[in-house]
Amino acid sequence: MHELSENPRSTRFIRADQAKNMLAAYSHADKIECPLNTHVTIHWVGTVEMAARVPDRIQHLIERLRHWLHRRNVQVCHVWTQEPSKRCFENSGVPHLHMLIHIPPKYHSAFADQIHEWVGGTSSDNAIEIENFEARAWRWQDYLLKGVNPNTRDETLQRLSKHKKAREARGPVEGKRCGISQNTLGPAARAKWEQQQLNRTA
């Protein structure tokens, strides 16, 4: 069974700079017409290989997702966060993952079928939760960032840190706390896109 102790590789919060980057990435996805319209929660404890290192499994998941989207000529756009697990059916030493992804509606069903294979198989009905949404997109943006450091001075982030489930989202997890698809939503990609828009209007 995977046990997590606090060590130099673990993190307790989403940093303010990381949260701001994720907010910018979320907004940019809309600008490039790739809205993050699918929310996925993966409870690793409910997967067949629950004892495997979660950072490695996240990387594997992202790679499989990237290849799957590329084969369908869909831009790879996603943001994700890790949170400690505190629900009754989970092992507290195995964190869970929240991910917002751009999945065109015509591929929603195929994606839902495929993701079970990407996590190595599931052993519980609670292992993977998928919600497709449009109008309520703002809710998930806030939800993924509720684990932000509550000591931040940024007013927007302070509001997010007071989410009713914020305390549950804080605590040590191994490896990166959060991430985004750098090639499409990262700072360099956003700056390049903005410059292209300026060039077109010049």
C-alpha atoms as a PDB file:
ATOM      1  CA  MET A   1       0.000   0.000   0.000  1.00  0.00           C
ATOM      2  CA  HIS A   2       1.337   3.411  -0.950  1.00  0.00           C
ATOM      3  CA  GLU A   3       2.158   5.560   2.068  1.00  0.00           C
ATOM      4  CA  LEU A   4       2.956   9.256   1.749  1.00  0.00           C
ATOM      5  CA  SER A   5       5.191  11.007   4.260  1.00  0.00           C
ATOM      6  CA  GLU A   6       6.015  14.687   4.115  1.00  0.00           C
ATOM      7  CA  ASN A   7       9.370  15.070   2.369  1.00  0.00           C
ATOM      8  CA  PRO A   8      11.094  17.502  -0.024  1.00  0.00           C
ATOM      9  CA  ARG A   9       9.097  16.061  -2.912  1.00  0.00           C
ATOM     10  CA  SER A  10       5.712  16.685  -1.316  1.00  0.00           C
ATOM     11  CA  THR A  11       3.606  19.842  -1.384  1.00  0.00           C
ATOM     12  CA  ARG A  12       0.806  21.055   0.869  1.00  0.00           C
ATOM     13  CA  PHE A  13      -0.814  23.849  -1.166  1.00  0.00           C
ATOM     14  CA  ILE A  14      -1.170  25.280  -4.621  1.00  0.00           C
ATOM     15  CA  ARG A  15       1.133  28.315  -4.680  1.00  0.00           C
ATOM     16  CA  ALA A  16      -0.286  31.697  -5.604  1.00  0.00           C
ATOM     17  CA  ASP A  17       1.798  31.902  -8.797  1.00  0.00           C
ATOM     18  CA  GLN A  18       0.630  28.452  -9.835  1.00  0.00           C
ATOM     19  CA  ALA A  19      -3.012  29.382  -9.208  1.00  0.00           C
ATOM     20  CA  LYS A  20      -2.696  32.577 -11.267  1.00  0.00           C
ATOM     21  CA  ASN A  21      -1.104  30.610 -14.089  1.00  0.00           C
ATOM     22  CA  MET A  22      -3.966  28.123 -14.026  1.00  0.00           C
ATOM     23  CA  LEU A  23      -6.561  30.898 -14.088  1.00  0.00           C
ATOM     24  CA  ALA A  24      -4.815  32.442 -17.096  1.00  0.00           C
ATOM     25  CA  ALA A  25      -4.650  29.033 -18.783  1.00  0.00           C
ATOM     26  CA  TYR A  26      -8.350  28.463 -18.181  1.00  0.00           C
ATOM     27  CA  SER A  27      -9.243  31.798 -19.780  1.00  0.00           C
ATOM     28  CA  HIS A  28      -6.868  31.219 -22.671  1.00  0.00           C
ATOM     29  CA  ALA A  29      -8.547  27.917 -23.524  1.00  0.00           C
ATOM     30  CA  ASP A  30     -11.735  29.874 -24.236  1.00  0.00           C
ATOM     31  CA  LYS A  31      -9.838  32.411 -26.355  1.00  0.00           C
ATOM     32  CA  ILE A  32      -8.444  29.704 -28.629  1.00  0.00           C
ATOM     33  CA  GLU A  33     -11.875  28.055 -28.820  1.00  0.00           C
ATOM     34  CA  CYS A  34     -10.844  24.988 -26.850  1.00  0.00           C
ATOM     35  CA  PRO A  35     -12.949  25.428 -23.692  1.00  0.00           C
ATOM     36  CA  LEU A  36     -12.163  23.117 -20.801  1.00  0.00           C
ATOM     37  CA  ASN A  37     -15.562  21.471 -20.919  1.00  0.00           C
ATOM     38  CA  THR A  38     -14.944  18.131 -19.205  1.00  0.00           C
ATOM     39  CA  HIS A  39     -14.196  17.561 -15.523  1.00  0.00           C
ATOM     40  CA  VAL A  40     -12.554  14.282 -14.549  1.00  0.00           C
ATOM     41  CA  THR A  41     -11.864  13.055 -11.031  1.00  0.00           C
ATOM     42  CA  ILE A  42      -9.657   9.998 -10.591  1.00  0.00           C
ATOM     43  CA  HIS A  43      -9.544   8.268  -7.227  1.00  0.00           C
ATOM     44  CA  TRP A  44      -6.335   6.289  -7.633  1.00  0.00           C
ATOM     45  CA  VAL A  45      -7.226   4.053  -4.693  1.00  0.00           C
ATOM     46  CA  GLY A  46     -10.043   2.646  -6.823  1.00  0.00           C
ATOM     47  CA  THR A  47      -7.728   1.612  -9.658  1.00  0.00           C
ATOM     48  CA  VAL A  48      -6.027  -1.741 -10.123  1.00  0.00           C
ATOM     49  CA  GLU A  49      -2.529  -0.353  -9.599  1.00  0.00           C
ATOM     50  CA  MET A  50      -3.320   1.812  -6.581  1.00  0.00           C
ATOM     51  CA  ALA A  51       0.106   1.191  -5.033  1.00  0.00           C
ATOM     52  CA  ALA A  52       2.010   2.672  -7.997  1.00  0.00           C
ATOM     53  CA  ARG A  53       3.567   6.118  -7.639  1.00  0.00           C
ATOM     54  CA  VAL A  54       0.909   8.691  -8.450  1.00  0.00           C
ATOM     55  CA  PRO A  55       3.249  11.227 -10.165  1.00  0.00           C
ATOM     56  CA  ASP A  56       4.269   8.514 -12.638  1.00  0.00           C
ATOM     57  CA  ARG A  57       0.644   7.578 -13.238  1.00  0.00           C
ATOM     58  CA  ILE A  58      -0.348  11.194 -13.891  1.00  0.00           C
ATOM     59  CA  GLN A  59       2.425  11.499 -16.466  1.00  0.00           C
ATOM     60  CA  HIS A  60       1.308   8.277 -18.141  1.00  0.00           C
ATOM     61  CA  LEU A  61      -2.293   9.466 -18.218  1.00  0.00           C
ATOM     62  CA  ILE A  62      -1.313  12.786 -19.801  1.00  0.00           C
ATOM     63  CA  GLU A  63       0.795  11.047 -22.446  1.00  0.00           C
ATOM     64  CA  ARG A  64      -2.011   8.673 -23.390  1.00  0.00           C
ATOM     65  CA  LEU A  65      -4.484  11.569 -23.496  1.00  0.00           C
ATOM     66  CA  ARG A  66      -2.145  13.598 -25.697  1.00  0.00           C
ATOM     67  CA  HIS A  67      -1.736  10.807 -28.240  1.00  0.00           C
ATOM     68  CA  TRP A  68      -5.476  10.119 -28.275  1.00  0.00           C
ATOM     69  CA  LEU A  69      -6.313  13.778 -28.955  1.00  0.00           C
ATOM     70  CA  HIS A  70      -3.609  14.156 -31.589  1.00  0.00           C
ATOM     71  CA  ARG A  71      -5.019  11.212 -33.546  1.00  0.00           C
ATOM     72  CA  ARG A  72      -8.311  13.101 -33.684  1.00  0.00           C
ATOM     73  CA  ASN A  73      -6.687  16.434 -34.622  1.00  0.00           C
ATOM     74  CA  VAL A  74      -7.805  17.995 -31.344  1.00  0.00           C
ATOM     75  CA  GLN A  75      -5.610  20.473 -29.502  1.00  0.00           C
ATOM     76  CA  VAL A  76      -4.326  19.191 -26.169  1.00  0.00           C
ATOM     77  CA  CYS A  77      -5.702  21.575 -23.555  1.00  0.00           C
ATOM     78  CA  HIS A  78      -5.971  20.673 -19.889  1.00  0.00           C
ATOM     79  CA  VAL A  79      -5.299  21.800 -16.330  1.00  0.00           C
ATOM     80  CA  TRP A  80      -5.079  19.501 -13.303  1.00  0.00           C
ATOM     81  CA  THR A  81      -4.537  19.417  -9.551  1.00  0.00           C
ATOM     82  CA  GLN A  82      -3.748  16.769  -6.974  1.00  0.00           C
ATOM     83  CA  GLU A  83      -5.501  16.659  -3.608  1.00  0.00           C
ATOM     84  CA  PRO A  84      -5.129  14.425  -0.542  1.00  0.00           C
ATOM     85  CA  SER A  85      -7.891  11.879  -0.145  1.00  0.00           C
ATOM     86  CA  LYS A  86     -10.238  12.156   2.812  1.00  0.00           C
ATOM     87  CA  ARG A  87     -13.442  10.484   1.626  1.00  0.00           C
ATOM     88  CA  CYS A  88     -14.713   7.419   3.425  1.00  0.00           C
ATOM     89  CA  PHE A  89     -13.903   4.934   0.649  1.00  0.00           C
ATOM     90  CA  GLU A  90     -10.374   6.242   0.050  1.00  0.00           C
ATOM     91  CA  ASN A  91      -6.975   5.529   1.546  1.00  0.00           C
ATOM     92  CA  SER A  92      -5.619   8.774   3.002  1.00  0.00           C
ATOM     93  CA  GLY A  93      -2.149   7.954   1.666  1.00  0.00           C
ATOM     94  CA  VAL A  94      -3.326   7.874  -1.956  1.00  0.00           C
ATOM     95  CA  PRO A  95      -4.277  11.293  -3.395  1.00  0.00           C
ATOM     96  CA  HIS A  96      -6.853  11.898  -6.085  1.00  0.00           C
ATOM     97  CA  LEU A  97      -6.708  13.936  -9.277  1.00  0.00           C
ATOM     98  CA  HIS A  98      -8.978  16.621 -10.703  1.00  0.00           C
ATOM     99  CA  MET A  99      -8.539  17.483 -14.373  1.00  0.00           C
ATOM    100  CA  LEU A 100     -10.340  19.864 -16.732  1.00  0.00           C
ATOM    101  CA  ILE A 101      -9.935  18.912 -20.388  1.00  0.00           C
ATOM    102  CA  HIS A 102     -11.103  20.132 -23.764  1.00  0.00           C
ATOM    103  CA  ILE A 103     -13.023  17.242 -25.316  1.00  0.00           C
ATOM    104  CA  PRO A 104     -15.189  17.992 -28.366  1.00  0.00           C
ATOM    105  CA  PRO A 105     -18.750  16.788 -27.663  1.00  0.00           C
ATOM    106  CA  LYS A 106     -18.635  14.185 -30.446  1.00  0.00           C
ATOM    107  CA  TYR A 107     -15.779  12.424 -28.615  1.00  0.00           C
ATOM    108  CA  HIS A 108     -17.219  12.472 -25.096  1.00  0.00           C
ATOM    109  CA  SER A 109     -18.423   8.880 -25.128  1.00  0.00           C
ATOM    110  CA  ALA A 110     -15.208   7.527 -26.638  1.00  0.00           C
ATOM    111  CA  PHE A 111     -13.156   9.446 -24.092  1.00  0.00           C
ATOM    112  CA  ALA A 112     -15.199   8.075 -21.195  1.00  0.00           C
ATOM    113  CA  ASP A 113     -14.646   4.542 -22.452  1.00  0.00           C
ATOM    114  CA  GLN A 114     -10.920   5.001 -23.041  1.00  0.00           C
ATOM    115  CA  ILE A 115      -9.845   6.621 -19.792  1.00  0.00           C
ATOM    116  CA  HIS A 116     -10.404   3.444 -17.772  1.00  0.00           C
ATOM    117  CA  GLU A 117      -7.653   1.780 -19.781  1.00  0.00           C
ATOM    118  CA  TRP A 118      -5.327   4.764 -19.351  1.00  0.00           C
ATOM    119  CA  VAL A 119      -5.396   4.429 -15.555  1.00  0.00           C
ATOM    120  CA  GLY A 120      -4.601   0.716 -15.745  1.00  0.00           C
ATOM    121  CA  GLY A 121      -8.097  -0.538 -15.019  1.00  0.00           C
ATOM    122  CA  THR A 122     -10.497   0.156 -12.173  1.00  0.00           C
ATOM    123  CA  SER A 123     -11.521  -1.930  -9.188  1.00  0.00           C
ATOM    124  CA  SER A 124     -14.261   0.363  -7.894  1.00  0.00           C
ATOM    125  CA  ASP A 125     -17.297   2.121  -9.328  1.00  0.00           C
ATOM    126  CA  ASN A 126     -16.037   5.268  -7.582  1.00  0.00           C
ATOM    127  CA  ALA A 127     -12.635   5.268  -9.282  1.00  0.00           C
ATOM    128  CA  ILE A 128     -13.445   7.674 -12.126  1.00  0.00           C
ATOM    129  CA  GLU A 129     -16.040  10.426 -12.269  1.00  0.00           C
ATOM    130  CA  ILE A 130     -16.643  12.359 -15.474  1.00  0.00           C
ATOM    131  CA  GLU A 131     -18.868  15.387 -15.919  1.00  0.00           C
ATOM    132  CA  ASN A 132     -19.380  17.194 -19.206  1.00  0.00           C
ATOM    133  CA  PHE A 133     -20.550  20.759 -18.817  1.00  0.00           C
ATOM    134  CA  GLU A 134     -20.885  24.113 -20.536  1.00  0.00           C
ATOM    135  CA  ALA A 135     -22.696  26.835 -18.602  1.00  0.00           C
ATOM    136  CA  ARG A 136     -21.319  25.765 -15.214  1.00  0.00           C
ATOM    137  CA  ALA A 137     -17.683  25.893 -16.311  1.00  0.00           C
ATOM    138  CA  TRP A 138     -16.862  28.642 -13.786  1.00  0.00           C
ATOM    139  CA  ARG A 139     -17.733  26.277 -10.941  1.00  0.00           C
ATOM    140  CA  TRP A 140     -14.978  23.831 -11.816  1.00  0.00           C
ATOM    141  CA  GLN A 141     -12.410  26.573 -12.310  1.00  0.00           C
ATOM    142  CA  ASP A 142     -12.952  27.591  -8.692  1.00  0.00           C
ATOM    143  CA  TYR A 143     -13.171  24.005  -7.508  1.00  0.00           C
ATOM    144  CA  LEU A 144      -9.754  22.988  -8.829  1.00  0.00           C
ATOM    145  CA  LEU A 145      -8.062  25.943  -7.130  1.00  0.00           C
ATOM    146  CA  LYS A 146      -9.595  25.567  -3.672  1.00  0.00           C
ATOM    147  CA  GLY A 147      -6.309  24.107  -2.394  1.00  0.00           C
ATOM    148  CA  VAL A 148      -4.464  27.400  -2.927  1.00  0.00           C
ATOM    149  CA  ASN A 149      -2.311  28.649  -0.054  1.00  0.00           C
ATOM    150  CA  PRO A 150      -4.745  30.496   2.269  1.00  0.00           C
ATOM    151  CA  ASN A 151      -2.031  33.009   3.209  1.00  0.00           C
ATOM    152  CA  THR A 152      -2.071  34.607  -0.226  1.00  0.00           C
ATOM    153  CA  ARG A 153      -2.773  38.358  -0.376  1.00  0.00           C
ATOM    154  CA  ASP A 154      -4.475  38.165  -3.745  1.00  0.00           C
ATOM    155  CA  GLU A 155      -8.195  38.877  -3.240  1.00  0.00           C
ATOM    156  CA  THR A 156      -9.359  36.492  -5.963  1.00  0.00           C
ATOM    157  CA  LEU A 157      -7.254  33.660  -4.576  1.00  0.00           C
ATOM    158  CA  GLN A 158      -8.358  34.443  -1.037  1.00  0.00           C
ATOM    159  CA  ARG A 159     -11.937  33.914  -2.162  1.00  0.00           C
ATOM    160  CA  LEU A 160     -11.034  30.568  -3.709  1.00  0.00           C
ATOM    161  CA  SER A 161      -9.192  29.514  -0.548  1.00  0.00           C
ATOM    162  CA  LYS A 162     -12.446  29.940   1.405  1.00  0.00           C
ATOM    163  CA  HIS A 163     -14.298  27.342  -0.626  1.00  0.00           C
ATOM    164  CA  LYS A 164     -16.370  25.079   1.622  1.00  0.00           C
ATOM    165  CA  LYS A 165     -14.112  22.129   0.737  1.00  0.00           C
ATOM    166  CA  ALA A 166     -10.817  24.028   0.835  1.00  0.00           C
ATOM    167  CA  ARG A 167      -9.551  22.352   4.009  1.00  0.00           C
ATOM    168  CA  GLU A 168      -9.996  18.936   2.440  1.00  0.00           C
ATOM    169  CA  ALA A 169      -7.884  20.023  -0.537  1.00  0.00           C
ATOM    170  CA  ARG A 170      -4.884  20.987   1.594  1.00  0.00           C
ATOM    171  CA  GLY A 171      -2.262  18.641   2.892  1.00  0.00           C
ATOM    172  CA  PRO A 172       0.752  16.744   1.570  1.00  0.00           C
ATOM    173  CA  VAL A 173       0.761  15.038  -1.811  1.00  0.00           C
ATOM    174  CA  GLU A 174       3.778  13.638  -3.612  1.00  0.00           C
ATOM    175  CA  GLY A 175       5.243  15.464  -6.599  1.00  0.00           C
ATOM    176  CA  LYS A 176       3.731  18.340  -8.571  1.00  0.00           C
ATOM    177  CA  ARG A 177       0.587  19.801  -7.061  1.00  0.00           C
ATOM    178  CA  CYS A 178      -0.853  21.005 -10.330  1.00  0.00           C
ATOM    179  CA  GLY A 179      -0.097  21.388 -14.003  1.00  0.00           C
ATOM    180  CA  ILE A 180      -1.305  22.618 -17.395  1.00  0.00           C
ATOM    181  CA  SER A 181      -0.717  21.687 -21.032  1.00  0.00           C
ATOM    182  CA  GLN A 182       2.284  23.954 -21.605  1.00  0.00           C
ATOM    183  CA  ASN A 183       2.319  23.812 -25.403  1.00  0.00           C
ATOM    184  CA  THR A 184      -1.196  25.241 -25.661  1.00  0.00           C
ATOM    185  CA  LEU A 185      -2.022  26.970 -22.365  1.00  0.00           C
ATOM    186  CA  GLY A 186       1.368  27.760 -20.807  1.00  0.00           C
ATOM    187  CA  PRO A 187       2.844  31.280 -20.473  1.00  0.00           C
ATOM    188  CA  ALA A 188       4.932  31.024 -23.653  1.00  0.00           C
ATOM    189  CA  ALA A 189       1.975  29.695 -25.672  1.00  0.00           C
ATOM    190  CA  ARG A 190      -0.279  32.466 -24.376  1.00  0.00           C
ATOM    191  CA  ALA A 191       2.284  35.171 -25.154  1.00  0.00           C
ATOM    192  CA  LYS A 192       2.825  33.794 -28.676  1.00  0.00           C
ATOM    193  CA  TRP A 193      -0.913  33.761 -29.358  1.00  0.00           C
ATOM    194  CA  GLU A 194      -1.348  37.326 -28.068  1.00  0.00           C
ATOM    195  CA  GLN A 195       1.502  38.517 -30.304  1.00  0.00           C
ATOM    196  CA  GLN A 196      -0.088  36.818 -33.305  1.00  0.00           C
ATOM    197  CA  GLN A 197      -3.347  38.645 -32.611  1.00  0.00           C
ATOM    198  CA  LEU A 198      -1.495  41.971 -32.435  1.00  0.00           C
ATOM    199  CA  ASN A 199       0.302  41.249 -35.705  1.00  0.00           C
ATOM    200  CA  ARG A 200      -3.011  40.521 -37.423  1.00  0.00           C
ATOM    201  CA  THR A 201      -4.477  43.871 -36.363  1.00  0.00           C
ATOM    202  CA  ALA A 202      -1.332  45.903 -37.043  1.00  0.00           C
END
